[in-house]
Amino acid sequence: MHSSELARLAGVSTDTLRYYERLRLLPTAPRSAAGYRLFPAQALDRVRLIRGALAIGFSVRELMTIVAERDGGGAPCQRVLLLAREKLATVEASLRDLQIWRRELKTTLAGWERQLRKTPRGQRAGLLETFVASHPNRQKRYSSPMPLARGHQKREKSQ
């Protein structure tokens, strides 16, 4: 099948297919006389496998080693299991951090509401200054709990 058809069926762009091919996640597709890539039907299964693994937190680099081992006749199952366990531990640690931050933010908001009630209308209450003063070591930025989807970010140790 042509790359455009594979891309459509897999829900990715043709650029993504070329990227996977460059990284050897997809075997190099032979070309038609007109120069179009012609992928075998099983390429769709491979792209779905790649997309699924990326969705649960595997990195492209990890997939490159796993796929190379598979394509070489090996069985990387133990490595896949170990990596998945590491990803679960990272997610659980992130959830613990987020629960702590949630409690801290709720407490902060309650304090800010009390502070605003005491502040005359139209005057600054210094909410952010209050937060910084009461949390001098809080420099870590909280964002999405799922940085794993991209796979190249590492969890910082809590201070």
PDB file of C-alpha atoms in Angstrom:
ATOM      1  CA  MET A   1       0.000   0.000   0.000  1.00  0.00           C
ATOM      2  CA  HIS A   2       1.126   3.559  -0.639  1.00  0.00           C
ATOM      3  CA  SER A   3       2.352   5.647   2.270  1.00  0.00           C
ATOM      4  CA  SER A   4      -0.671   7.957   2.024  1.00  0.00           C
ATOM      5  CA  GLU A   5      -3.031   5.004   2.474  1.00  0.00           C
ATOM      6  CA  LEU A   6      -1.022   3.581   5.364  1.00  0.00           C
ATOM      7  CA  ALA A   7      -0.927   7.007   6.994  1.00  0.00           C
ATOM      8  CA  ARG A   8      -4.694   7.419   6.618  1.00  0.00           C
ATOM      9  CA  LEU A   9      -5.454   3.942   8.007  1.00  0.00           C
ATOM     10  CA  ALA A  10      -3.040   4.411  10.921  1.00  0.00           C
ATOM     11  CA  GLY A  11      -4.163   7.962  11.706  1.00  0.00           C
ATOM     12  CA  VAL A  12      -0.705   9.482  11.262  1.00  0.00           C
ATOM     13  CA  SER A  13       0.935  11.736   8.695  1.00  0.00           C
ATOM     14  CA  THR A  14       3.178  10.563   5.897  1.00  0.00           C
ATOM     15  CA  ASP A  15       5.919  12.597   7.611  1.00  0.00           C
ATOM     16  CA  THR A  16       5.456  10.375  10.664  1.00  0.00           C
ATOM     17  CA  LEU A  17       5.868   7.270   8.508  1.00  0.00           C
ATOM     18  CA  ARG A  18       9.075   8.660   7.011  1.00  0.00           C
ATOM     19  CA  TYR A  19      10.305   9.467  10.542  1.00  0.00           C
ATOM     20  CA  TYR A  20       9.571   5.914  11.740  1.00  0.00           C
ATOM     21  CA  GLU A  21      11.310   4.564   8.665  1.00  0.00           C
ATOM     22  CA  ARG A  22      14.413   6.742   9.270  1.00  0.00           C
ATOM     23  CA  LEU A  23      14.578   5.451  12.843  1.00  0.00           C
ATOM     24  CA  ARG A  24      14.117   1.875  11.614  1.00  0.00           C
ATOM     25  CA  LEU A  25      10.919   1.482  13.595  1.00  0.00           C
ATOM     26  CA  LEU A  26       9.364   0.633  10.232  1.00  0.00           C
ATOM     27  CA  PRO A  27      11.342  -1.442   7.735  1.00  0.00           C
ATOM     28  CA  THR A  28      12.480   0.509   4.697  1.00  0.00           C
ATOM     29  CA  ALA A  29       9.679   0.360   2.160  1.00  0.00           C
ATOM     30  CA  PRO A  30      10.517  -0.571  -1.396  1.00  0.00           C
ATOM     31  CA  ARG A  31       9.642   1.988  -4.038  1.00  0.00           C
ATOM     32  CA  SER A  32       7.363   1.757  -7.037  1.00  0.00           C
ATOM     33  CA  ALA A  33       8.629   2.601 -10.517  1.00  0.00           C
ATOM     34  CA  ALA A  34       7.278   6.114  -9.917  1.00  0.00           C
ATOM     35  CA  GLY A  35       9.253   6.408  -6.666  1.00  0.00           C
ATOM     36  CA  TYR A  36       6.353   5.966  -4.199  1.00  0.00           C
ATOM     37  CA  ARG A  37       6.919   3.994  -1.016  1.00  0.00           C
ATOM     38  CA  LEU A  38       5.030   0.712  -1.028  1.00  0.00           C
ATOM     39  CA  PHE A  39       4.402  -0.701   2.434  1.00  0.00           C
ATOM     40  CA  PRO A  40       3.314  -4.281   3.083  1.00  0.00           C
ATOM     41  CA  ALA A  41      -0.035  -4.813   4.853  1.00  0.00           C
ATOM     42  CA  GLN A  42       1.710  -5.730   8.133  1.00  0.00           C
ATOM     43  CA  ALA A  43       3.169  -2.214   8.267  1.00  0.00           C
ATOM     44  CA  LEU A  44      -0.210  -1.059   9.582  1.00  0.00           C
ATOM     45  CA  ASP A  45       0.148  -3.413  12.548  1.00  0.00           C
ATOM     46  CA  ARG A  46       3.643  -2.080  13.196  1.00  0.00           C
ATOM     47  CA  VAL A  47       2.501   1.560  13.138  1.00  0.00           C
ATOM     48  CA  ARG A  48      -0.358   0.705  15.509  1.00  0.00           C
ATOM     49  CA  LEU A  49       2.115  -1.037  17.818  1.00  0.00           C
ATOM     50  CA  ILE A  50       4.395   2.027  17.770  1.00  0.00           C
ATOM     51  CA  ARG A  51       1.515   4.432  18.416  1.00  0.00           C
ATOM     52  CA  GLY A  52       0.158   2.269  21.234  1.00  0.00           C
ATOM     53  CA  ALA A  53       3.559   1.973  22.900  1.00  0.00           C
ATOM     54  CA  LEU A  54       4.110   5.732  22.645  1.00  0.00           C
ATOM     55  CA  ALA A  55       0.652   6.335  24.120  1.00  0.00           C
ATOM     56  CA  ILE A  56       1.493   4.363  27.268  1.00  0.00           C
ATOM     57  CA  GLY A  57       4.786   6.141  27.787  1.00  0.00           C
ATOM     58  CA  PHE A  58       7.459   4.308  25.848  1.00  0.00           C
ATOM     59  CA  SER A  59       9.965   6.640  24.229  1.00  0.00           C
ATOM     60  CA  VAL A  60      11.007   6.478  20.622  1.00  0.00           C
ATOM     61  CA  ARG A  61      14.526   5.583  21.763  1.00  0.00           C
ATOM     62  CA  GLU A  62      13.189   2.674  23.844  1.00  0.00           C
ATOM     63  CA  LEU A  63      11.087   1.499  20.935  1.00  0.00           C
ATOM     64  CA  MET A  64      14.089   1.610  18.628  1.00  0.00           C
ATOM     65  CA  THR A  65      15.945  -0.914  20.801  1.00  0.00           C
ATOM     66  CA  ILE A  66      12.861  -3.069  21.339  1.00  0.00           C
ATOM     67  CA  VAL A  67      11.988  -3.173  17.635  1.00  0.00           C
ATOM     68  CA  ALA A  68      15.609  -3.845  16.649  1.00  0.00           C
ATOM     69  CA  GLU A  69      15.711  -6.796  19.008  1.00  0.00           C
ATOM     70  CA  ARG A  70      12.353  -8.102  17.722  1.00  0.00           C
ATOM     71  CA  ASP A  71      13.367  -7.664  14.105  1.00  0.00           C
ATOM     72  CA  GLY A  72      16.616  -9.478  14.835  1.00  0.00           C
ATOM     73  CA  GLY A  73      14.706 -12.515  16.084  1.00  0.00           C
ATOM     74  CA  GLY A  74      14.975 -11.715  19.785  1.00  0.00           C
ATOM     75  CA  ALA A  75      12.301 -11.578  22.454  1.00  0.00           C
ATOM     76  CA  PRO A  76      12.504  -8.234  24.304  1.00  0.00           C
ATOM     77  CA  CYS A  77       9.529  -9.093  26.514  1.00  0.00           C
ATOM     78  CA  GLN A  78      11.414  -8.929  29.815  1.00  0.00           C
ATOM     79  CA  ARG A  79      12.807  -5.510  28.889  1.00  0.00           C
ATOM     80  CA  VAL A  80       9.329  -4.309  27.896  1.00  0.00           C
ATOM     81  CA  LEU A  81       7.944  -5.502  31.232  1.00  0.00           C
ATOM     82  CA  LEU A  82      10.751  -3.798  33.180  1.00  0.00           C
ATOM     83  CA  LEU A  83      10.254  -0.524  31.299  1.00  0.00           C
ATOM     84  CA  ALA A  84       6.495  -0.644  31.869  1.00  0.00           C
ATOM     85  CA  ARG A  85       7.061  -1.200  35.597  1.00  0.00           C
ATOM     86  CA  GLU A  86       9.377   1.835  35.673  1.00  0.00           C
ATOM     87  CA  LYS A  87       6.721   3.909  33.905  1.00  0.00           C
ATOM     88  CA  LEU A  88       4.090   2.845  36.408  1.00  0.00           C
ATOM     89  CA  ALA A  89       6.381   3.804  39.294  1.00  0.00           C
ATOM     90  CA  THR A  90       6.928   7.207  37.672  1.00  0.00           C
ATOM     91  CA  VAL A  91       3.190   7.730  37.218  1.00  0.00           C
ATOM     92  CA  GLU A  92       2.517   6.744  40.832  1.00  0.00           C
ATOM     93  CA  ALA A  93       5.197   9.151  42.075  1.00  0.00           C
ATOM     94  CA  SER A  94       3.712  11.905  39.919  1.00  0.00           C
ATOM     95  CA  LEU A  95       0.266  11.191  41.353  1.00  0.00           C
ATOM     96  CA  ARG A  96       1.633  11.436  44.900  1.00  0.00           C
ATOM     97  CA  ASP A  97       3.304  14.743  44.030  1.00  0.00           C
ATOM     98  CA  LEU A  98       0.100  16.039  42.453  1.00  0.00           C
ATOM     99  CA  GLN A  99      -1.980  15.042  45.491  1.00  0.00           C
ATOM    100  CA  ILE A 100       0.428  16.939  47.745  1.00  0.00           C
ATOM    101  CA  TRP A 101       0.286  19.955  45.410  1.00  0.00           C
ATOM    102  CA  ARG A 102      -3.527  19.744  45.306  1.00  0.00           C
ATOM    103  CA  ARG A 103      -3.739  19.903  49.108  1.00  0.00           C
ATOM    104  CA  GLU A 104      -1.204  22.726  49.188  1.00  0.00           C
ATOM    105  CA  LEU A 105      -3.055  24.693  46.519  1.00  0.00           C
ATOM    106  CA  LYS A 106      -6.413  24.260  48.288  1.00  0.00           C
ATOM    107  CA  THR A 107      -4.883  25.561  51.507  1.00  0.00           C
ATOM    108  CA  THR A 108      -3.294  28.456  49.619  1.00  0.00           C
ATOM    109  CA  LEU A 109      -6.595  29.371  47.947  1.00  0.00           C
ATOM    110  CA  ALA A 110      -8.449  29.321  51.255  1.00  0.00           C
ATOM    111  CA  GLY A 111      -5.815  31.647  52.744  1.00  0.00           C
ATOM    112  CA  TRP A 112      -5.989  33.964  49.745  1.00  0.00           C
ATOM    113  CA  GLU A 113      -9.766  34.182  50.020  1.00  0.00           C
ATOM    114  CA  ARG A 114      -9.416  35.181  53.696  1.00  0.00           C
ATOM    115  CA  GLN A 115      -6.741  37.709  52.761  1.00  0.00           C
ATOM    116  CA  LEU A 116      -8.883  39.215  49.975  1.00  0.00           C
ATOM    117  CA  ARG A 117     -11.843  39.625  52.327  1.00  0.00           C
ATOM    118  CA  LYS A 118      -9.600  41.765  54.577  1.00  0.00           C
ATOM    119  CA  THR A 119      -8.181  43.800  51.678  1.00  0.00           C
ATOM    120  CA  PRO A 120     -10.022  46.983  50.694  1.00  0.00           C
ATOM    121  CA  ARG A 121     -11.538  46.761  47.211  1.00  0.00           C
ATOM    122  CA  GLY A 122      -9.185  47.983  44.500  1.00  0.00           C
ATOM    123  CA  GLN A 123      -6.016  47.476  46.577  1.00  0.00           C
ATOM    124  CA  ARG A 124      -3.411  44.825  46.010  1.00  0.00           C
ATOM    125  CA  ALA A 125      -3.485  41.918  48.422  1.00  0.00           C
ATOM    126  CA  GLY A 126      -0.048  40.571  47.414  1.00  0.00           C
ATOM    127  CA  LEU A 127      -1.299  37.020  46.932  1.00  0.00           C
ATOM    128  CA  LEU A 128       1.657  35.746  44.971  1.00  0.00           C
ATOM    129  CA  GLU A 129       4.105  37.455  47.302  1.00  0.00           C
ATOM    130  CA  THR A 130       2.365  35.746  50.227  1.00  0.00           C
ATOM    131  CA  PHE A 131       2.709  32.387  48.510  1.00  0.00           C
ATOM    132  CA  VAL A 132       6.400  32.864  47.720  1.00  0.00           C
ATOM    133  CA  ALA A 133       7.108  34.036  51.275  1.00  0.00           C
ATOM    134  CA  SER A 134       5.327  31.042  52.809  1.00  0.00           C
ATOM    135  CA  HIS A 135       6.833  28.512  50.348  1.00  0.00           C
ATOM    136  CA  PRO A 136      10.471  29.592  49.878  1.00  0.00           C
ATOM    137  CA  ASN A 137      11.536  26.189  48.512  1.00  0.00           C
ATOM    138  CA  ARG A 138       8.619  25.807  46.089  1.00  0.00           C
ATOM    139  CA  GLN A 139      10.331  26.417  42.768  1.00  0.00           C
ATOM    140  CA  LYS A 140       9.155  23.336  40.874  1.00  0.00           C
ATOM    141  CA  ARG A 141       6.592  24.100  38.202  1.00  0.00           C
ATOM    142  CA  TYR A 142       3.510  21.930  38.215  1.00  0.00           C
ATOM    143  CA  SER A 143       2.093  21.057  34.854  1.00  0.00           C
ATOM    144  CA  SER A 144       0.615  18.041  33.121  1.00  0.00           C
ATOM    145  CA  PRO A 145       0.782  14.838  35.157  1.00  0.00           C
ATOM    146  CA  MET A 146       1.656  12.861  32.009  1.00  0.00           C
ATOM    147  CA  PRO A 147       5.025  13.933  30.703  1.00  0.00           C
ATOM    148  CA  LEU A 148       5.539  10.265  29.895  1.00  0.00           C
ATOM    149  CA  ALA A 149       3.640  10.498  26.675  1.00  0.00           C
ATOM    150  CA  ARG A 150       6.653  12.019  24.996  1.00  0.00           C
ATOM    151  CA  GLY A 151       9.031   9.728  26.817  1.00  0.00           C
ATOM    152  CA  HIS A 152      12.059  11.992  26.958  1.00  0.00           C
ATOM    153  CA  GLN A 153      11.401  13.832  30.164  1.00  0.00           C
ATOM    154  CA  LYS A 154      12.663  12.529  33.483  1.00  0.00           C
ATOM    155  CA  ARG A 155      10.998  13.067  36.823  1.00  0.00           C
ATOM    156  CA  GLU A 156      12.810  15.481  39.098  1.00  0.00           C
ATOM    157  CA  LYS A 157      13.461  14.388  42.642  1.00  0.00           C
ATOM    158  CA  SER A 158      11.361  16.226  45.207  1.00  0.00           C
ATOM    159  CA  GLN A 159      13.277  18.543  47.465  1.00  0.00           C
TER     160      GLN A 159
END
